[in-house]
Amino acid sequence: MFNFRKPKNELELILKQGKKNTPTIPDEMFTSCPGCSASILSEELIESLNVCLKCGHHFKISARQRLNALADAGSFDELFGDMESENLLGFPEYEKKLHNAKLATAENEAVICGTCEIGGNPTAVFIMEGDFMMGSMGTVVGEKITRLFEHALKMRLPVVGYTISGGARMQEGILSLMQMAKTSGAVMRHGNAGLLYIAVLTNPTTGGVTASFAMEGDMVIAEPGALICFAGPRVIAQTTRQKLPPGFQTAEFLLEKGFIDAIVPRKEHKNTIAKLLYMHRGASE
Amino acid sequence: MKAIEYVYAARHKNRPTGMAYIRNIFTDFIELHGDRRFGDDRAIVGGIAMFCDMPVTVIAIEKGTDTKERVSRNFGSVHPEGYRKALRLMKQAEKFKRPVICFIDTAGAFCGIGAEERGQGQAIAENLGSMMELRVPIISILIGEGGSGGALALGVANSVWMLEKAVYSVISPEGCASILFKDPQKAEIAAENLKLTARDLFGLGVIERIIPEKNTESVFNIIKKQLKAELERLIAKSGDELREERYNKFRGIGC
């Protein structure tokens, strides 16, 4: 769809000109860290993959920035990149929200899929984009992830998947819910062939994504401090009127309860994932 | 009837609950309790029963019929141990090569501290993946409310049927209205747009059959008749064929 209206603000204008990899942190010189209130030079923050140099607080990072940090230079081949969502149920305002999400992220949907090498190890990869309608899973997100696992099965590749999601996308109703079953089926088929799937859970991973492919990895890794849950803390506080324990539903909490394998700081992701892929290289033969 | 009226009908307190279906459709039901991990979730009733001279595994979400029972059944909102119990019984069905029949009726998986501590998301995810792989027939019937992931966790079946006045949705109309329209009063509009009635879902290819609701007795009789025919069709298939059919059914939903 074409849109000839004048950009509302500068960000829209920049995005309209197709500038990708725009950092998600504000364009000011300094960024204040919510973890330790330190002022950090924004440039330094970008260099440190949006992790506070003083306290290690993990800021939001775009899917493209992650991909650039993870994949060996020049190794990434995007798959299914031109798939776009349609308003299948005729849900009010959905087209507008999709349009704004595309402007805000310069992506076509809430997940980027492809193949790449990580430390020289060939792998299939998907990375969800949290700024695209809160990383919600509609039919296109479900289809892209399903296709990626099917492609990885055919090519005998492992899968590395980054999740960030508000859950299933309400605007696609029951069709979104069914993507949980569909993606789970594809993960199982890939796994049954003896292939490795590493899930990396980032802040926040919730709802239908937690209750499907996020929790189905052979190894499940999380970023420090990430909120990982099925029902969100606000919903639980409202429903049960109970006071939530400190640190409830953080990565650290899930590690203690036995639901994730490890917490790995962002800067160590590439190294850790490369090692895991290397240790499982026999699985792809 | 408006979509929201279907929602109210599906939640109505006089609507038959899971146990009524087990009692009226099957014989010799023997309940089997517990997930062997944490406890026994009374929101899920599971066990073995006879149907047309054949042993079957039956699993139902039970909301309860009076206040005391509703409280003990947590109003049909399942904890992770309930989903794990269901999965244990499904794997047992696979071992002894008997079909699995699920009755779904829940506002949703329980939202609470204990449920999250014990991995609600992980429990549902495991059910989705494992049901996809099960080598015996699975038939799931939505008898009342089909609340999101908590319903789907018993709904990855070869055939999914819905009663005429049952609903199945990614989120409750009230939840959708308060998040998207910032106004829970707009539930009626949300219900209309979510496309959650049996007719909508049949049109979208999410369910295979609508069970008409003339009266309770006729519902049981129709389910019996359809179940017999469907089980005959499914039992003739191999484990691989059943898995393939189930995968393809869900694979085709969306784009």
XYZ file of C-alpha atoms in Angstrom:
540
model
C 0.000 0.000 0.000
C 1.231 3.482 -0.826
C 1.003 6.359 1.516
C 1.515 9.897 0.318
C 0.718 11.749 3.489
C 3.283 14.131 4.948
C 5.401 12.621 7.712
C 4.124 13.545 11.141
C 7.546 14.099 12.623
C 11.224 13.774 11.967
C 11.386 10.105 12.908
C 8.755 9.249 10.347
C 10.611 11.256 7.737
C 13.879 9.453 8.424
C 12.150 6.101 8.367
C 10.300 6.958 5.185
C 13.634 7.578 3.519
C 14.381 3.961 4.307
C 17.166 4.437 6.825
C 17.463 1.093 8.570
C 19.362 0.217 11.747
C 18.194 3.349 13.496
C 19.200 2.912 17.146
C 16.225 2.543 19.424
C 17.741 4.761 22.087
C 16.975 8.468 21.847
C 19.104 10.630 19.622
C 20.370 12.798 22.488
C 23.990 12.883 23.595
C 23.352 11.213 26.916
C 21.009 8.459 28.011
C 20.016 8.059 31.609
C 20.158 4.456 32.854
C 17.024 3.256 34.677
C 19.199 0.709 36.503
C 21.754 3.048 38.154
C 20.636 6.534 37.003
C 24.074 7.129 35.470
C 24.308 9.326 32.395
C 25.897 7.373 29.595
C 27.176 8.779 26.321
C 24.669 7.523 23.776
C 27.471 6.641 21.381
C 29.081 4.418 23.982
C 25.774 2.779 24.658
C 25.384 1.787 21.028
C 28.879 0.378 21.012
C 28.151 -1.669 24.112
C 25.032 -3.209 22.469
C 22.729 -1.027 24.563
C 24.042 -2.389 27.856
C 24.871 0.100 30.621
C 28.634 0.200 31.135
C 28.248 0.908 34.845
C 25.512 -1.451 36.107
C 24.938 -3.826 33.196
C 21.304 -2.811 32.690
C 20.109 -4.192 29.355
C 18.372 -1.521 27.283
C 16.076 -2.386 24.435
C 17.873 -3.243 21.194
C 16.383 -3.534 17.722
C 16.256 -6.869 15.932
C 18.648 -5.612 13.211
C 21.174 -4.410 15.788
C 21.037 -7.812 17.429
C 21.481 -9.561 14.135
C 24.509 -7.408 13.299
C 26.052 -8.260 16.653
C 25.306 -11.988 16.324
C 25.901 -12.962 12.703
C 29.382 -13.062 11.190
C 29.861 -10.021 8.923
C 28.243 -10.502 5.523
C 26.932 -14.007 6.317
C 23.230 -13.205 6.778
C 20.746 -14.125 4.058
C 17.234 -12.987 4.900
C 14.326 -15.364 4.231
C 10.621 -14.529 3.764
C 11.485 -10.839 4.321
C 8.777 -9.512 2.043
C 5.864 -11.257 3.778
C 3.380 -8.699 5.103
C 0.289 -9.041 7.272
C -3.221 -8.430 6.007
C -6.272 -7.525 8.022
C -7.730 -11.031 7.711
C -10.634 -10.507 10.105
C -11.361 -6.890 9.200
C -10.364 -5.791 12.708
C -10.791 -2.046 13.379
C -7.647 0.087 13.024
C -5.399 -2.912 12.313
C -4.094 -1.556 8.983
C -3.174 1.716 10.668
C -1.305 -0.089 13.433
C 0.579 -2.219 10.914
C 1.472 0.872 8.950
C 2.772 2.714 12.024
C 4.725 -0.342 13.118
C 6.429 -0.503 9.737
C 7.324 3.181 9.997
C 8.638 2.840 13.520
C 10.802 -0.221 12.842
C 11.549 -0.181 9.101
C 10.638 -3.883 9.199
C 7.765 -5.643 7.441
C 6.773 -7.755 10.433
C 7.672 -8.541 14.041
C 10.269 -11.184 13.165
C 13.341 -11.345 10.941
C 14.271 -14.808 9.620
C 17.253 -16.071 7.677
C 20.434 -18.072 7.662
C 23.867 -16.945 8.771
C 27.091 -18.057 10.370
C 27.834 -17.446 14.034
C 31.535 -17.789 14.782
C 31.822 -19.791 11.570
C 28.946 -22.141 12.459
C 26.134 -22.164 9.884
C 22.686 -21.758 11.413
C 19.123 -20.644 10.753
C 18.116 -17.665 12.833
C 14.995 -15.751 13.797
C 14.959 -12.518 15.767
C 11.739 -10.897 16.919
C 11.324 -7.101 16.808
C 9.705 -5.776 19.963
C 8.816 -2.402 18.493
C 6.624 -3.973 15.820
C 3.229 -4.115 17.568
C 4.986 -5.249 20.762
C 6.421 -8.266 18.981
C 2.968 -9.803 18.861
C 2.486 -13.045 16.933
C -0.032 -12.973 14.122
C -0.308 -15.332 11.175
C 2.716 -13.926 9.345
C 5.004 -14.184 12.386
C 3.762 -17.756 12.943
C 4.183 -18.630 9.279
C 7.688 -17.165 9.025
C 8.901 -19.025 12.102
C 7.255 -22.260 10.910
C 8.860 -21.891 7.484
C 12.231 -21.207 9.090
C 12.102 -24.452 11.103
C 10.979 -26.338 7.984
C 13.816 -24.773 5.991
C 16.315 -25.617 8.748
C 15.031 -29.206 8.782
C 15.494 -29.507 5.028
C 18.983 -27.979 5.121
C 19.887 -29.788 8.373
C 20.682 -26.549 10.163
C 20.316 -25.686 13.846
C 18.001 -22.807 14.767
C 18.880 -19.871 17.021
C 15.778 -17.858 17.937
C 15.427 -14.591 19.858
C 12.032 -13.923 21.411
C 10.473 -10.655 22.532
C 6.714 -10.533 22.513
C 3.542 -9.277 24.115
C 1.934 -12.579 23.069
C -0.568 -13.521 20.399
C -1.834 -10.645 18.225
C -5.417 -9.826 19.220
C -6.218 -8.226 15.872
C -5.987 -11.625 14.173
C -8.167 -13.345 16.773
C -8.221 -17.139 16.812
C -5.866 -17.317 13.815
C -3.098 -15.889 16.039
C -3.810 -18.463 18.732
C -3.455 -21.275 16.197
C 0.076 -20.098 15.374
C 1.122 -21.412 18.789
C 0.176 -24.948 17.725
C 1.601 -24.506 14.233
C 5.019 -23.249 15.361
C 5.180 -25.910 18.106
C 4.593 -28.599 15.484
C 7.422 -27.250 13.334
C 9.800 -27.056 16.336
C 9.032 -30.712 17.172
C 9.665 -31.937 13.611
C 12.988 -30.102 13.513
C 13.933 -31.517 16.922
C 12.888 -35.078 16.014
C 15.466 -35.002 13.240
C 18.148 -34.596 15.903
C 18.683 -30.909 15.188
C 19.494 -28.246 17.773
C 17.265 -25.294 18.691
C 18.582 -22.596 21.033
C 15.942 -20.149 22.299
C 17.109 -16.804 23.659
C 14.461 -15.042 25.742
C 14.686 -11.271 25.976
C 12.710 -8.581 27.759
C 9.771 -9.069 27.635
C 8.742 -12.564 26.469
C 5.123 -13.221 27.416
C 1.803 -14.901 26.626
C 1.420 -17.106 23.584
C 5.089 -16.902 22.647
C 6.215 -18.068 26.101
C 3.574 -20.807 25.872
C 4.953 -22.084 22.564
C 8.313 -21.847 20.794
C 10.094 -19.718 23.450
C 9.930 -22.576 25.964
C 10.566 -25.362 23.450
C 14.303 -24.867 22.928
C 16.773 -27.677 23.626
C 18.551 -24.912 25.455
C 16.717 -21.883 26.779
C 18.892 -18.855 27.528
C 17.714 -15.513 28.873
C 19.093 -11.998 29.117
C 19.658 -10.631 32.629
C 16.583 -9.024 34.161
C 14.255 -10.022 31.300
C 10.566 -10.376 32.144
C 9.508 -13.880 31.105
C 5.975 -15.006 31.848
C 2.695 -16.394 30.591
C 0.375 -13.922 32.324
C 1.897 -10.497 32.961
C 2.528 -9.223 36.504
C -0.148 -6.518 36.225
C -2.802 -9.040 35.192
C -1.844 -11.336 38.066
C -1.872 -8.514 40.627
C -5.308 -7.430 39.392
C -6.794 -10.935 39.233
C -5.468 -12.345 42.504
C -5.058 -9.108 44.512
C -1.877 -10.636 45.903
C 1.385 -8.799 46.422
C 3.906 -10.166 43.972
C 7.247 -11.379 45.393
C 10.315 -9.253 44.525
C 11.928 -10.215 41.239
C 8.839 -12.243 40.261
C 8.948 -13.458 36.626
C 12.444 -12.130 35.931
C 15.026 -14.301 34.190
C 16.704 -14.783 37.586
C 13.405 -16.028 39.061
C 12.901 -18.504 36.213
C 16.469 -19.766 36.611
C 15.843 -20.406 40.301
C 12.570 -22.205 39.536
C 14.296 -24.385 36.943
C 12.657 -23.130 33.752
C 15.688 -21.786 31.896
C 19.197 -23.142 31.383
C 21.282 -20.029 31.824
C 21.331 -16.257 32.010
C 23.824 -14.833 29.556
C 24.659 -11.112 29.306
C 24.148 -9.700 25.821
C 27.849 -9.118 25.202
C 28.557 -12.831 25.680
C 25.748 -14.073 23.438
C 27.750 -14.515 20.285
C 30.547 -16.351 22.022
C 28.244 -18.633 24.033
C 25.961 -19.432 21.099
C 28.940 -20.070 18.813
C 30.341 -22.544 21.359
C 26.997 -24.352 21.707
C 26.614 -24.551 17.934
C 30.164 -25.884 17.630
C 29.537 -28.557 20.275
C 26.479 -29.726 18.320
C 28.002 -29.550 14.867
C 27.730 -33.352 14.579
C 23.935 -33.071 14.799
C 23.730 -31.427 11.394
C 25.593 -34.184 9.550
C -27.778 -13.771 18.232
C -24.958 -11.274 18.654
C -21.411 -12.518 19.294
C -21.484 -11.279 22.891
C -24.688 -13.268 23.503
C -22.834 -16.410 22.475
C -20.136 -15.471 25.003
C -22.735 -15.182 27.781
C -24.437 -18.414 26.702
C -21.082 -20.224 26.735
C -20.445 -19.029 30.295
C -23.967 -19.653 31.599
C -23.990 -21.325 35.002
C -26.670 -23.838 33.977
C -24.682 -25.086 31.023
C -23.601 -28.732 31.396
C -19.943 -29.005 32.454
C -17.216 -31.490 31.570
C -18.315 -34.298 33.922
C -21.838 -34.311 32.429
C -20.361 -35.164 29.042
C -18.185 -37.917 30.493
C -21.154 -39.443 32.332
C -23.584 -39.286 29.421
C -21.367 -40.240 26.508
C -19.111 -42.934 27.994
C -19.518 -45.865 30.360
C -17.344 -47.314 33.145
C -15.340 -44.101 33.665
C -12.427 -44.559 36.038
C -10.768 -41.323 37.100
C -6.968 -41.164 37.254
C -5.436 -38.383 39.322
C -2.223 -36.410 39.554
C 0.650 -35.223 37.411
C 3.369 -37.192 39.309
C 5.295 -33.923 39.635
C 3.478 -31.594 41.958
C -0.163 -32.427 42.665
C -3.632 -33.105 41.362
C -5.398 -30.216 39.670
C -9.131 -30.633 40.134
C -9.847 -28.247 37.262
C -8.984 -31.175 34.996
C -10.723 -34.532 35.198
C -9.085 -37.379 33.339
C -9.291 -41.126 33.110
C -10.271 -44.166 31.090
C -13.769 -45.081 29.953
C -15.530 -47.329 27.473
C -17.046 -46.061 24.246
C -18.663 -48.479 21.763
C -16.786 -51.465 23.234
C -13.510 -49.631 23.057
C -11.388 -48.203 25.882
C -10.682 -44.484 25.410
C -8.831 -41.833 27.407
C -11.115 -38.965 28.349
C -9.880 -35.590 29.597
C -12.210 -32.739 30.529
C -11.834 -29.292 32.010
C -14.437 -29.116 34.778
C -15.760 -25.786 36.069
C -17.957 -27.311 38.791
C -21.720 -27.157 39.192
C -22.290 -25.465 42.572
C -20.355 -22.812 44.468
C -18.447 -25.255 46.658
C -17.425 -27.415 43.721
C -16.603 -24.400 41.563
C -14.161 -23.185 44.203
C -12.527 -26.607 44.500
C -12.248 -26.801 40.705
C -10.832 -23.258 40.567
C -13.726 -22.339 38.211
C -12.141 -24.415 35.467
C -8.943 -22.359 35.357
C -6.147 -24.880 35.043
C -2.740 -24.746 36.741
C 0.415 -26.184 35.126
C -0.039 -29.450 37.058
C -3.428 -29.856 35.373
C -1.905 -29.604 31.905
C 0.861 -31.972 32.989
C -1.714 -34.462 34.273
C -3.514 -34.256 30.929
C -0.263 -34.867 29.078
C 0.598 -37.820 31.320
C -2.759 -39.397 30.475
C -2.319 -38.719 26.765
C 1.089 -40.432 26.757
C -0.487 -43.333 28.618
C -3.163 -43.471 25.902
C -0.418 -43.581 23.304
C 1.318 -46.459 25.096
C -1.876 -48.523 25.220
C -3.010 -47.387 21.771
C -6.332 -45.863 22.712
C -7.831 -42.659 21.338
C -7.954 -39.442 23.358
C -11.103 -37.344 23.666
C -10.866 -33.884 25.282
C -13.686 -31.619 26.444
C -12.685 -27.967 26.710
C -14.427 -25.382 28.874
C -12.253 -22.707 30.475
C -12.036 -18.948 30.770
C -8.291 -19.478 30.432
C -5.225 -20.968 32.064
C -5.021 -19.705 35.655
C -3.213 -16.389 36.183
C -1.527 -16.513 39.566
C 1.765 -16.611 41.420
C 1.803 -20.402 41.844
C 0.875 -21.010 38.215
C 3.740 -18.817 37.024
C 6.229 -20.266 39.529
C 5.470 -23.730 38.244
C 5.792 -22.748 34.594
C 2.352 -22.176 33.093
C 3.914 -21.155 29.778
C 6.238 -24.151 29.705
C 3.401 -26.560 30.578
C 1.175 -25.278 27.766
C 4.072 -25.253 25.286
C 4.914 -28.863 26.139
C 1.303 -29.931 25.594
C 1.158 -28.228 22.195
C 4.332 -29.910 20.978
C 3.563 -33.322 22.474
C -0.045 -33.419 21.251
C 1.222 -32.649 17.771
C 3.403 -35.781 18.017
C 0.927 -38.210 19.613
C 0.521 -41.438 17.632
C -3.129 -42.037 18.559
C -6.277 -40.178 17.431
C -7.177 -36.991 19.349
C -10.619 -35.396 19.176
C -11.232 -32.131 21.076
C -14.689 -30.706 21.677
C -15.281 -27.148 22.907
C -18.376 -27.355 25.092
C -18.418 -23.845 26.593
C -15.646 -21.292 26.836
C -12.452 -21.750 24.864
C -10.140 -19.295 26.576
C -6.900 -18.790 24.659
C -3.757 -20.857 25.339
C -5.456 -22.537 28.286
C -7.972 -24.078 25.874
C -5.521 -24.758 23.054
C -3.396 -26.794 25.509
C -6.035 -29.541 25.076
C -6.995 -28.549 21.555
C -4.213 -29.782 19.263
C -6.396 -32.548 17.839
C -7.093 -34.362 14.572
C -10.641 -33.048 14.776
C -11.790 -30.005 16.716
C -15.544 -29.609 17.206
C -17.560 -26.868 18.852
C -21.008 -26.750 20.320
C -23.227 -24.243 18.569
C -23.104 -21.825 21.500
C -19.506 -22.384 22.548
C -16.882 -19.703 21.917
C -13.140 -19.969 21.255
C -10.934 -16.908 21.340
C -7.379 -15.613 21.676
C -8.528 -13.295 24.487
C -11.782 -12.586 26.328
C -13.856 -9.798 24.748
C -13.551 -7.855 28.034
C -9.750 -8.190 28.030
C -9.541 -7.208 24.386
C -11.794 -4.188 24.949
C -9.798 -2.924 27.900
C -6.434 -3.337 26.138
C -7.314 -2.195 22.619
C -10.252 0.132 23.171
C -9.237 1.221 26.706
C -12.803 0.525 27.784
C -14.086 -2.826 29.120
C -17.622 -1.661 28.297
C -16.810 -2.149 24.641
C -16.740 -5.941 25.048
C -19.650 -6.238 22.650
C -17.662 -4.629 19.840
C -14.611 -6.698 20.728
C -16.655 -9.935 20.684
C -17.976 -9.078 17.239
C -14.490 -8.400 15.866
C -12.651 -11.308 17.478
C -14.701 -13.799 15.384
C -15.163 -16.246 18.216
C -18.434 -18.092 17.490
C -18.597 -21.654 16.193
C -19.862 -20.418 12.830
C -16.963 -17.936 12.500
C -14.413 -20.576 13.394
C -15.906 -23.086 10.992
C -15.666 -20.462 8.257
C -12.009 -19.809 9.129
C -11.194 -23.529 8.944
C -10.216 -23.743 12.619
C -12.886 -26.309 13.526
C -14.277 -29.248 11.578
C -17.775 -29.537 12.965
C -20.516 -27.586 14.781
C -22.682 -29.593 17.206
C -26.217 -28.134 17.135
C -27.758 -27.404 20.554
C -31.455 -28.249 20.557
C -31.423 -29.637 24.085
C -28.889 -31.287 26.356
C -30.031 -34.812 25.528
C -29.749 -34.257 21.791
C -26.245 -32.791 22.211
C -25.038 -35.970 23.939
C -26.669 -38.127 21.247
C -25.185 -36.164 18.365
C -21.715 -36.259 19.938
C -22.038 -40.037 20.448
C -23.014 -40.577 16.844
C -20.338 -38.288 15.404
C -17.680 -39.614 17.748
C -18.342 -43.178 16.642
C -18.024 -42.275 12.964
C -14.949 -40.102 13.487
C -13.142 -42.676 15.625
C -13.772 -45.310 12.952
C -12.163 -43.015 10.405
C -9.170 -42.191 12.615
C -8.491 -45.666 13.993
C -7.888 -46.900 10.450
C -4.867 -44.580 10.216
C -1.301 -45.299 11.309
C 0.458 -43.237 13.989
C 2.473 -41.440 11.312
C -0.650 -40.660 9.289
C -2.402 -39.278 12.361
C 0.553 -37.024 13.153
C 0.796 -35.896 9.552
C -2.923 -35.104 9.415
C -2.738 -33.114 12.669
C 0.336 -31.161 11.576
C -1.196 -30.316 8.216
C -4.450 -29.197 9.802
C -2.683 -26.542 11.904
C -0.012 -25.870 9.276
C -2.713 -24.622 6.940
C -4.177 -22.036 9.320
C -3.150 -18.486 8.570
C -1.320 -17.660 5.395
